[in-house]
CSV table of C-alpha atoms and ligand atoms in Angstrom, one decimal:
chain,number,residue,atom,x,y,z
A,900,MET,CA,64.8,30.2,72.6
A,901,ASP,CA,62.0,30.1,75.5
A,902,GLN,CA,62.3,33.4,76.4
A,903,LEU,CA,61.4,34.9,72.6
A,904,ARG,CA,58.6,32.2,72.3
A,905,ALA,CA,57.3,33.4,75.6
A,906,LEU,CA,57.1,37.4,74.3
A,907,GLU,CA,53.9,38.6,72.4
A,908,THR,CA,54.6,39.4,68.7
A,909,PRO,CA,55.0,41.3,66.6
A,910,CYS,CA,57.9,42.9,68.4
A,911,LEU,CA,61.4,44.6,67.7
A,912,LEU,CA,64.4,42.5,68.7
A,913,LEU,CA,67.9,44.0,69.1
A,914,ASP,CA,70.9,41.7,68.7
A,915,ARG,CA,73.7,44.2,70.8
A,916,ALA,CA,76.5,42.4,69.7
A,917,VAL,CA,75.9,43.0,65.9
A,918,MET,CA,75.2,46.5,66.6
A,919,GLU,CA,78.4,47.0,69.3
A,920,ARG,CA,79.7,45.8,65.9
A,921,ASN,CA,78.5,47.9,63.3
A,922,ILE,CA,79.1,51.0,65.6
A,923,HIS,CA,82.4,49.9,66.1
A,924,ARG,CA,83.1,49.3,62.4
A,925,LEU,CA,82.4,53.3,61.6
A,926,HIS,CA,84.2,54.7,64.6
A,927,ARG,CA,87.2,52.6,63.5
A,928,ARG,CA,86.8,53.6,60.0
A,929,LEU,CA,86.5,57.3,60.7
A,930,ARG,CA,89.1,57.8,63.7
A,931,THR,CA,91.5,56.3,60.9
A,932,ALA,CA,90.4,59.2,58.3
A,933,GLY,CA,90.9,61.6,61.4
A,934,VAL,CA,87.1,63.0,61.1
A,935,PRO,CA,84.6,62.8,63.8
A,936,LEU,CA,81.0,60.9,63.5
A,937,ARG,CA,78.0,62.9,64.6
A,938,PRO,CA,75.5,60.2,64.7
A,939,HIS,CA,72.4,60.6,63.3
A,940,LEU,CA,69.8,59.4,66.2
A,941,LYS,CA,66.4,59.5,64.0
A,942,THR,CA,67.3,55.4,63.1
A,943,THR,CA,67.5,54.7,66.9
A,944,LYS,CA,65.7,57.1,69.1
A,945,CYS,CA,66.6,55.3,72.3
A,946,VAL,CA,69.1,56.8,74.7
A,947,GLU,CA,70.9,53.8,75.6
A,948,ILE,CA,71.8,53.5,71.9
A,949,ALA,CA,72.7,57.1,71.7
A,950,ARG,CA,74.8,56.6,74.4
A,951,LEU,CA,76.9,53.8,72.6
A,952,LEU,CA,76.8,55.7,69.4
A,953,VAL,CA,78.9,58.8,71.1
A,954,ARG,CA,81.1,56.5,73.0
A,955,ASP,CA,85.0,57.7,72.1
A,956,GLN,CA,83.5,60.6,70.1
A,957,PRO,CA,83.0,64.6,71.0
A,958,GLY,CA,79.6,63.9,71.6
A,959,GLY,CA,77.4,66.2,69.1
A,960,VAL,CA,74.6,64.3,67.6
A,961,THR,CA,72.1,64.7,64.7
A,962,VAL,CA,68.0,64.5,65.0
A,963,SER,CA,65.1,64.5,62.8
A,964,THR,CA,62.9,66.3,64.9
A,965,LEU,CA,62.6,68.5,68.0
A,966,ALA,CA,61.4,66.1,69.9
A,967,GLU,CA,64.6,63.8,69.7
A,968,ALA,CA,66.0,67.0,70.6
A,969,GLY,CA,64.0,67.5,73.3
A,970,ARG,CA,64.4,63.7,74.9
A,971,PHE,CA,68.3,63.9,74.1
A,972,SER,CA,68.9,67.2,75.8
A,973,ALA,CA,66.9,65.8,78.9
A,974,SER,CA,69.1,63.0,78.7
A,975,GLY,CA,72.3,65.2,78.7
A,976,PHE,CA,73.5,65.5,75.3
A,977,GLN,CA,73.7,69.0,74.4
A,978,ASP,CA,75.4,69.5,71.1
A,979,ILE,CA,72.2,68.8,68.8
A,980,LEU,CA,71.9,69.4,65.2
A,981,TYR,CA,68.3,69.5,63.9
A,982,ALA,CA,68.8,68.2,60.4
A,983,VAL,CA,65.9,69.5,58.8
A,984,ALA,CA,65.1,72.8,57.6
A,985,ILE,CA,63.3,74.4,60.1
A,986,ALA,CA,59.4,75.7,59.4
A,987,PRO,CA,58.2,78.9,61.4
A,988,ASN,CA,56.1,76.7,63.7
A,989,LYS,CA,59.0,74.8,65.0
A,990,LEU,CA,60.9,77.9,66.3
A,991,ALA,CA,59.2,78.4,69.4
A,992,HIS,CA,60.3,74.8,70.2
A,993,ALA,CA,63.8,75.4,69.2
A,994,ALA,CA,63.8,78.5,71.3
A,995,ALA,CA,62.8,77.0,74.5
A,996,LEU,CA,65.4,74.1,73.5
A,997,ARG,CA,68.1,77.0,73.0
A,998,ARG,CA,67.0,78.5,76.5
A,999,SER,CA,67.5,75.5,78.5
A,1000,GLY,CA,71.4,75.7,77.5
A,1001,THR,CA,70.9,73.1,74.5
A,1002,MET,CA,73.4,74.3,71.6
A,1003,LEU,CA,71.1,73.2,69.2
A,1004,SER,CA,72.3,74.1,65.7
A,1005,LEU,CA,69.3,74.8,63.0
A,1006,LEU,CA,69.8,73.8,58.7
A,1007,LEU,CA,68.5,76.6,56.8
A,1008,ASP,CA,68.5,77.2,53.0
A,1009,SER,CA,66.4,79.9,52.2
A,1010,ALA,CA,66.7,83.4,53.6
A,1011,ASP,CA,62.9,83.6,54.2
A,1012,ALA,CA,63.6,80.6,57.0
A,1013,ALA,CA,66.9,82.8,57.8
A,1014,ARG,CA,64.9,85.6,58.7
A,1015,ALA,CA,62.1,84.4,60.6
A,1016,ALA,CA,64.9,82.4,62.6
A,1017,GLY,CA,66.8,85.1,63.5
A,1018,ALA,CA,63.4,87.0,64.5
A,1019,ALA,CA,62.8,84.2,66.7
A,1020,ALA,CA,66.5,84.4,68.4
A,1021,THR,CA,66.5,87.9,68.8
A,1022,ARG,CA,62.9,88.0,70.4
A,1023,ASP,CA,64.3,85.9,73.4
A,1024,GLY,CA,67.5,87.3,73.2
A,1025,LEU,CA,69.4,83.9,72.1
A,1026,THR,CA,71.7,82.8,69.3
A,1027,PHE,CA,71.0,79.7,66.9
A,1028,PRO,CA,74.0,78.4,65.2
A,1029,VAL,CA,72.7,77.8,61.7
A,1030,LEU,CA,74.4,75.4,58.8
A,1031,ILE,CA,73.3,76.1,55.1
A,1032,GLU,CA,72.2,73.0,53.4
A,1033,LEU,CA,74.0,72.3,50.1
A,1034,ASP,CA,72.1,70.4,47.4
A,1035,VAL,CA,75.2,68.0,45.9
A,1036,ASP,CA,73.4,65.7,44.1
A,1037,GLY,CA,69.9,67.1,43.2
A,1038,HIS,CA,68.5,64.6,45.2
A,1039,ARG,CA,66.0,66.4,47.9
A,1040,SER,CA,66.6,69.8,49.1
A,1041,GLY,CA,69.8,72.5,49.6
A,1042,VAL,CA,70.9,75.7,47.9
A,1043,SER,CA,72.8,75.4,44.7
A,1044,PRO,CA,76.6,75.2,45.5
A,1045,ASP,CA,76.7,78.1,42.5
A,1046,PRO,CA,79.0,80.6,44.0
A,1047,SER,CA,76.7,83.7,43.3
A,1048,VAL,CA,73.7,81.5,44.9
A,1049,LEU,CA,75.6,80.1,47.7
A,1050,VAL,CA,77.9,83.4,48.8
A,1051,SER,CA,74.4,85.8,48.6
A,1052,LEU,CA,72.7,83.3,51.0
A,1053,ALA,CA,75.5,82.9,53.4
A,1054,ARG,CA,76.1,87.0,53.4
A,1055,ALA,CA,72.3,87.6,54.4
A,1056,ILE,CA,72.6,84.9,56.9
A,1057,HIS,CA,75.9,86.0,58.4
A,1058,ALA,CA,73.9,89.7,58.8
A,1059,ILE,CA,70.8,88.2,60.3
A,1060,PRO,CA,71.1,89.4,64.3
A,1061,GLY,CA,70.2,86.4,66.6
A,1062,LEU,CA,72.1,83.9,63.8
A,1063,ALA,CA,75.7,82.6,63.5
A,1064,LEU,CA,76.7,81.1,60.6
A,1065,ARG,CA,78.3,77.8,61.3
A,1066,GLY,CA,79.0,76.1,57.9
A,1067,LEU,CA,77.9,73.9,55.2
A,1068,LEU,CA,75.9,70.5,55.5
A,1069,THR,CA,75.0,68.1,53.1
A,1070,HIS,CA,73.1,64.7,52.7
A,1071,ALA,CA,74.1,62.9,49.3
A,1072,GLY,CA,70.8,60.8,49.2
A,1073,SER,CA,71.5,60.0,45.8
A,1074,ALA,CA,73.7,57.3,47.2
A,1075,TYR,CA,70.8,55.5,47.8
A,1076,ASP,CA,70.5,54.7,43.9
A,1077,GLY,CA,73.9,53.3,43.8
A,1078,THR,CA,74.0,49.8,42.3
A,1079,SER,CA,78.0,49.1,43.3
A,1080,VAL,CA,80.2,50.0,46.1
A,1081,SER,CA,82.4,52.3,43.3
A,1082,ALA,CA,79.3,54.2,42.5
A,1083,ILE,CA,78.8,55.0,46.2
A,1084,THR,CA,82.4,55.6,46.4
A,1085,ALA,CA,82.0,58.2,43.7
A,1086,ILE,CA,78.5,60.0,45.1
A,1087,ALA,CA,80.7,60.4,48.3
A,1088,GLU,CA,83.4,61.9,46.7
A,1089,LEU,CA,81.0,64.2,44.8
A,1090,GLU,CA,79.8,65.0,48.4
A,1091,ARG,CA,83.1,65.7,49.9
A,1092,SER,CA,84.3,67.9,47.0
A,1093,THR,CA,81.5,70.1,46.4
A,1094,MET,CA,81.1,70.6,50.0
A,1095,THR,CA,85.1,71.2,50.7
A,1096,ALA,CA,85.0,73.7,47.4
A,1097,ALA,CA,81.7,75.6,48.4
A,1098,ALA,CA,83.4,76.0,52.0
A,1099,ALA,CA,86.5,77.5,50.3
A,1100,THR,CA,84.2,79.8,48.6
A,1101,LEU,CA,82.5,81.0,51.6
A,1102,ARG,CA,85.9,81.3,53.4
A,1103,ASP,CA,87.3,83.4,50.4
A,1104,ALA,CA,84.2,85.7,50.7
A,1105,GLY,CA,85.3,86.3,54.2
A,1106,LEU,CA,82.6,84.2,55.7
A,1107,PRO,CA,82.9,81.7,58.8
A,1108,CYS,CA,82.6,77.9,57.6
A,1109,PRO,CA,83.7,75.8,60.3
A,1110,THR,CA,81.8,73.3,59.8
A,1111,VAL,CA,81.4,71.0,56.7
A,1112,SER,CA,79.1,68.1,57.9
A,1113,VAL,CA,78.5,65.1,55.3
A,1114,GLY,CA,77.0,61.8,55.0
A,1115,SER,CA,74.9,58.7,54.8
A,1116,THR,CA,75.3,55.1,55.4
A,1117,PRO,CA,76.3,54.4,52.1
A,1118,THR,CA,78.7,57.3,51.7
A,1119,ALA,CA,80.1,57.0,55.1
A,1120,LEU,CA,81.0,53.0,54.6
A,1121,ALA,CA,82.2,53.6,51.0
A,1122,ALA,CA,84.1,57.3,51.1
A,1123,GLN,CA,87.4,57.0,50.2
A,1124,SER,CA,88.5,60.4,51.5
A,1125,TYR,CA,87.3,62.8,54.0
A,1126,GLU,CA,89.8,65.6,53.4
A,1127,GLY,CA,88.3,69.0,54.4
A,1128,VAL,CA,85.4,67.3,56.2
A,1129,THR,CA,84.6,68.3,60.0
A,1130,GLU,CA,81.8,65.6,60.4
A,1131,VAL,CA,80.2,62.6,59.2
A,1132,ARG,CA,76.6,61.9,59.8
A,1133,ALA,CA,75.3,58.4,59.6
A,1134,GLY,CA,72.2,56.8,61.4
A,1135,VAL,CA,71.2,53.1,59.8
A,1136,PHE,CA,74.8,52.0,59.9
A,1137,ALA,CA,73.8,51.0,63.5
A,1138,PHE,CA,71.4,48.6,62.8
A,1139,ASN,CA,71.8,48.0,58.8
A,1140,ASP,CA,69.2,46.7,56.8
A,1141,LEU,CA,68.3,45.0,53.5
A,1142,MET,CA,68.6,48.3,51.7
A,1143,GLN,CA,72.1,48.7,52.7
A,1144,VAL,CA,72.8,44.9,52.0
A,1145,ARG,CA,71.4,45.8,48.5
A,1146,LEU,CA,73.9,48.7,48.1
A,1147,CYS,CA,76.7,46.2,49.1
A,1148,VAL,CA,77.8,48.0,52.2
A,1149,CYS,CA,77.4,45.1,54.6
A,1150,SER,CA,76.0,41.8,54.4
A,1151,VAL,CA,73.0,40.2,56.1
A,1152,GLU,CA,74.7,39.2,59.4
A,1153,ASP,CA,75.2,42.9,60.3
A,1154,ILE,CA,71.4,43.4,60.6
A,1155,ALA,CA,71.1,44.1,64.2
A,1156,ILE,CA,67.1,44.1,64.0
A,1157,SER,CA,64.8,41.9,63.2
A,1158,VAL,CA,60.7,41.7,63.7
A,1159,LEU,CA,59.8,39.0,65.9
A,1160,THR,CA,56.5,37.4,64.1
A,1161,THR,CA,54.3,34.3,64.7
A,1162,VAL,CA,52.8,32.1,62.0
A,1163,ILE,CA,49.2,32.4,62.1
A,1164,GLY,CA,48.2,30.0,59.1
A,1165,HIS,CA,48.9,28.4,55.8
A,1166,TYR,CA,47.1,29.1,52.2
A,1167,ALA,CA,47.9,26.1,50.3
A,1168,PRO,CA,45.9,27.5,47.2
A,1169,LYS,CA,48.2,30.2,46.8
A,1170,ASN,CA,51.6,28.6,48.6
A,1171,ARG,CA,51.2,30.7,50.9
A,1172,MET,CA,51.8,31.2,54.9
A,1173,ILE,CA,50.5,34.1,56.9
A,1174,VAL,CA,52.6,35.5,59.9
A,1175,ASP,CA,51.1,38.2,62.5
A,1176,ALA,CA,53.6,41.1,61.2
A,1177,GLY,CA,51.8,43.1,59.0
A,1178,TRP,CA,52.8,47.0,57.6
A,1179,THR,CA,52.2,48.4,61.2
A,1180,ALA,CA,54.8,46.3,62.7
A,1181,LEU,CA,57.5,46.5,59.5
A,1182,SER,CA,56.4,49.6,57.6
A,1183,GLN,CA,55.5,49.2,53.7
A,1184,ASP,CA,59.3,49.9,52.6
A,1185,SER,CA,60.2,47.1,50.0
A,1186,LEU,CA,62.8,46.5,47.3
A,1187,ARG,CA,63.1,44.5,44.1
A,1188,HIS,CA,64.7,41.2,44.8
A,1189,SER,CA,65.5,38.4,41.9
A,1190,GLY,CA,62.4,40.8,40.1
A,1191,VAL,CA,59.9,40.2,43.3
A,1192,LEU,CA,58.9,43.0,45.3
A,1193,ILE,CA,59.8,42.1,48.7
A,1194,PHE,CA,58.8,43.4,52.5
A,1195,GLY,CA,61.6,41.5,54.4
A,1196,TYR,CA,63.5,38.1,54.6
A,1197,VAL,CA,62.1,35.2,56.9
A,1198,CYS,CA,64.6,34.1,59.2
A,1199,ASP,CA,63.9,30.9,62.1
A,1200,ASP,CA,64.0,32.5,65.9
A,1201,ALA,CA,67.4,32.5,65.8
A,1202,GLY,CA,67.6,34.9,63.1
A,1203,GLN,CA,69.1,32.4,60.2
A,1204,PRO,CA,67.6,33.0,56.9
A,1205,LEU,CA,65.1,30.3,55.8
A,1206,GLU,CA,65.7,29.4,52.1
A,1207,ASP,CA,63.9,31.5,49.9
A,1208,LEU,CA,61.1,32.5,52.0
A,1209,VAL,CA,60.4,36.1,51.5
A,1210,LEU,CA,57.7,38.6,52.7
A,1211,THR,CA,55.7,39.7,49.2
A,1212,ALA,CA,52.7,41.1,51.0
A,1213,LEU,CA,51.5,43.0,53.8
A,1214,ASN,CA,48.3,44.2,55.1
A,1215,GLN,CA,48.0,45.8,58.3
A,1216,GLU,CA,48.2,42.9,60.9
A,1217,HIS,CA,49.5,40.1,58.2
A,1218,GLY,CA,52.2,39.2,56.4
A,1219,ILE,CA,52.1,37.1,53.5
A,1220,VAL,CA,55.0,34.7,53.2
A,1221,THR,CA,56.1,33.3,49.8
A,1222,ARG,CA,58.8,31.4,48.5
A,1223,LEU,CA,61.0,33.2,45.7
A,1224,SER,CA,61.1,30.0,43.5
A,1225,GLY,CA,57.2,29.7,44.1
A,1226,GLY,CA,57.1,26.4,45.9
A,1227,THR,CA,55.2,25.2,48.4
A,1228,ILE,CA,55.7,26.2,52.0
A,1229,ASP,CA,56.5,22.9,54.5
A,1230,SER,CA,53.2,23.7,57.0
A,1231,GLY,CA,54.7,20.7,58.7
A,1232,ARG,CA,57.7,22.2,59.3
A,1233,LEU,CA,56.5,25.7,60.2
A,1234,PRO,CA,53.2,25.1,61.9
A,1235,ILE,CA,50.5,27.6,63.2
A,1236,GLY,CA,52.7,29.4,66.7
A,1237,THR,CA,56.1,28.6,64.8
A,1238,THR,CA,58.3,31.9,66.3
A,1239,LEU,CA,60.2,33.6,63.3
A,1240,ARG,CA,62.0,36.8,62.5
A,1241,ILE,CA,61.9,38.9,60.0
A,1242,LEU,CA,64.8,41.1,58.5
A,1243,PRO,CA,63.8,44.5,57.7
A,1244,VAL,CA,64.2,46.0,54.2
A,1245,HIS,CA,64.7,49.8,55.6
A,1246,ALA,CA,65.7,50.0,59.6
A,1247,CYS,CA,64.3,53.5,60.4
A,1248,SER,CA,61.1,52.7,59.2
A,1249,THR,CA,60.3,49.6,61.0
A,1250,ALA,CA,61.9,50.4,64.0
A,1251,ALA,CA,59.7,53.6,64.2
A,1252,ALA,CA,56.4,51.2,64.2
A,1253,HIS,CA,57.9,49.9,67.7
A,1254,ASP,CA,58.0,51.6,71.2
A,1255,ARG,CA,60.7,49.4,73.0
A,1256,TYR,CA,63.6,47.4,71.6
A,1257,TYR,CA,64.1,43.8,73.3
A,1258,VAL,CA,68.0,43.3,73.4
A,1259,LEU,CA,69.9,40.2,72.9
A,1260,ASP,CA,72.7,39.3,74.1
A,1261,GLU,CA,74.9,36.6,72.2
A,1262,SER,CA,73.2,33.5,73.4
A,1263,ALA,CA,70.0,35.3,72.5
A,1264,GLN,CA,68.9,36.0,76.0
A,1265,ILE,CA,66.9,39.2,76.1
A,1266,VAL,CA,68.6,41.3,78.8
A,1267,ALA,CA,66.8,44.5,78.3
A,1268,ALA,CA,63.8,46.3,77.1
A,1269,TRP,CA,64.9,49.8,76.2
A,1270,PRO,CA,62.5,52.2,75.2
A,1271,ARG,CA,62.1,54.0,72.0
A,1272,PHE,CA,60.1,57.4,70.8
A,1273,GLY,CA,58.7,58.7,68.2
A,1274,GLY,CA,56.5,61.5,67.3
A,1275,TRP,CA,57.1,64.9,67.3
A,1276,THR,CA,56.1,66.2,70.6
A,1277,GLU,CA,58.3,65.7,73.6
A,1278,SER,CA,55.5,63.9,75.7
A,1279,GLY,CA,55.0,62.0,72.4
B,309,PLP,C1,70.3,65.3,56.9
B,309,PLP,C2,70.3,63.9,57.4
B,309,PLP,N1,71.6,63.5,57.5
B,309,PLP,C3,72.1,62.2,57.6
B,309,PLP,C4,71.2,61.1,57.4
B,309,PLP,C5,71.7,59.7,57.8
B,309,PLP,O1,72.0,58.8,56.7
B,309,PLP,P1,71.3,57.5,56.8
B,309,PLP,O2,69.9,57.5,56.5
B,309,PLP,O3,71.6,56.9,55.4
B,309,PLP,O4,72.5,57.0,58.1
B,309,PLP,C6,70.0,61.4,57.1
B,309,PLP,C7,69.1,60.5,56.3
B,309,PLP,O5,68.0,60.6,55.5
B,309,PLP,C8,70.0,63.0,56.8
B,309,PLP,O6,68.4,63.2,56.0
């Protein structure tokens, strides 16, 4: 543990063996079902990890920003789906990526955005492959699966020069409201059945629909059938987090990232301990645990949860640790300077706070520091 204690905190640790196990688990699951993974790189935003995510897969990836598209394209990833509805001010960036030879697919759910994308493509003599985003669960965005609405949008897109309609995409985000694996399995089936019915509607109307793209981590891990689905997208599964534990699709031992932090104080009047990881290192994402709002589990520096110690409040650079039981924290056992690890509530937002992963091998030795990028510009 000496190596960890020498690191300046807070910083982000990645347990490579746990991540590889998580990746292998979903790869194996999807291979058995005969459907490829198009990993979502928004959680990890790291070239080294992306290469592990596409190992033994066709190679297509999903991104949430054009900055990701640019970085991954420069590292050899050529089949990239930008899975956020395209804004007009991003079309020049998208066209530049397309011009450089990247097979960048766009997501659309309106005729206005489609016309703008078509105009940008034809200006440069390009074609954008496009997917229509379908709303299967009233969660966030996308077009209604009502055949009249869907077919009319699909026809409009199909007729626009510069766009090549490739099919449908959905993200059943309501899986995150699931309270049991069976509830998530039901949402996964809703996702699959709505999408395959919509794909049949398009094909019956003589429109192309080779791609039926579904996914989130909970539905990918809980679905019972992928019939009619051509690809699954998921991102969090590589790291996992307390949200996925709460959804019962993984266990605490499957969480691959943690924030290394140091005890900087004890505040006896309120039975609190203070650490140097605040919301800038962890994000503000929280969940309710035994009726208490928490921001992370507190573990020892080997990653083992410490009894009922949890983070219950965050300031910018302070994390407030209390016991779920409300009892006192033994300052003799956890003196100032003690190195601890925090398991995150939401891997995407915690990882987004950091610019590198300190990669640990199975004996908790730091074997690499892998860069992680953020921002919306390719230099950011
Ligand atoms: C369009 C889309 N696809 C896939 C995913 C990946 O899902 P998860 O974050 O559950 O891994 C997301 C996540 O927000 C998404 O927005």
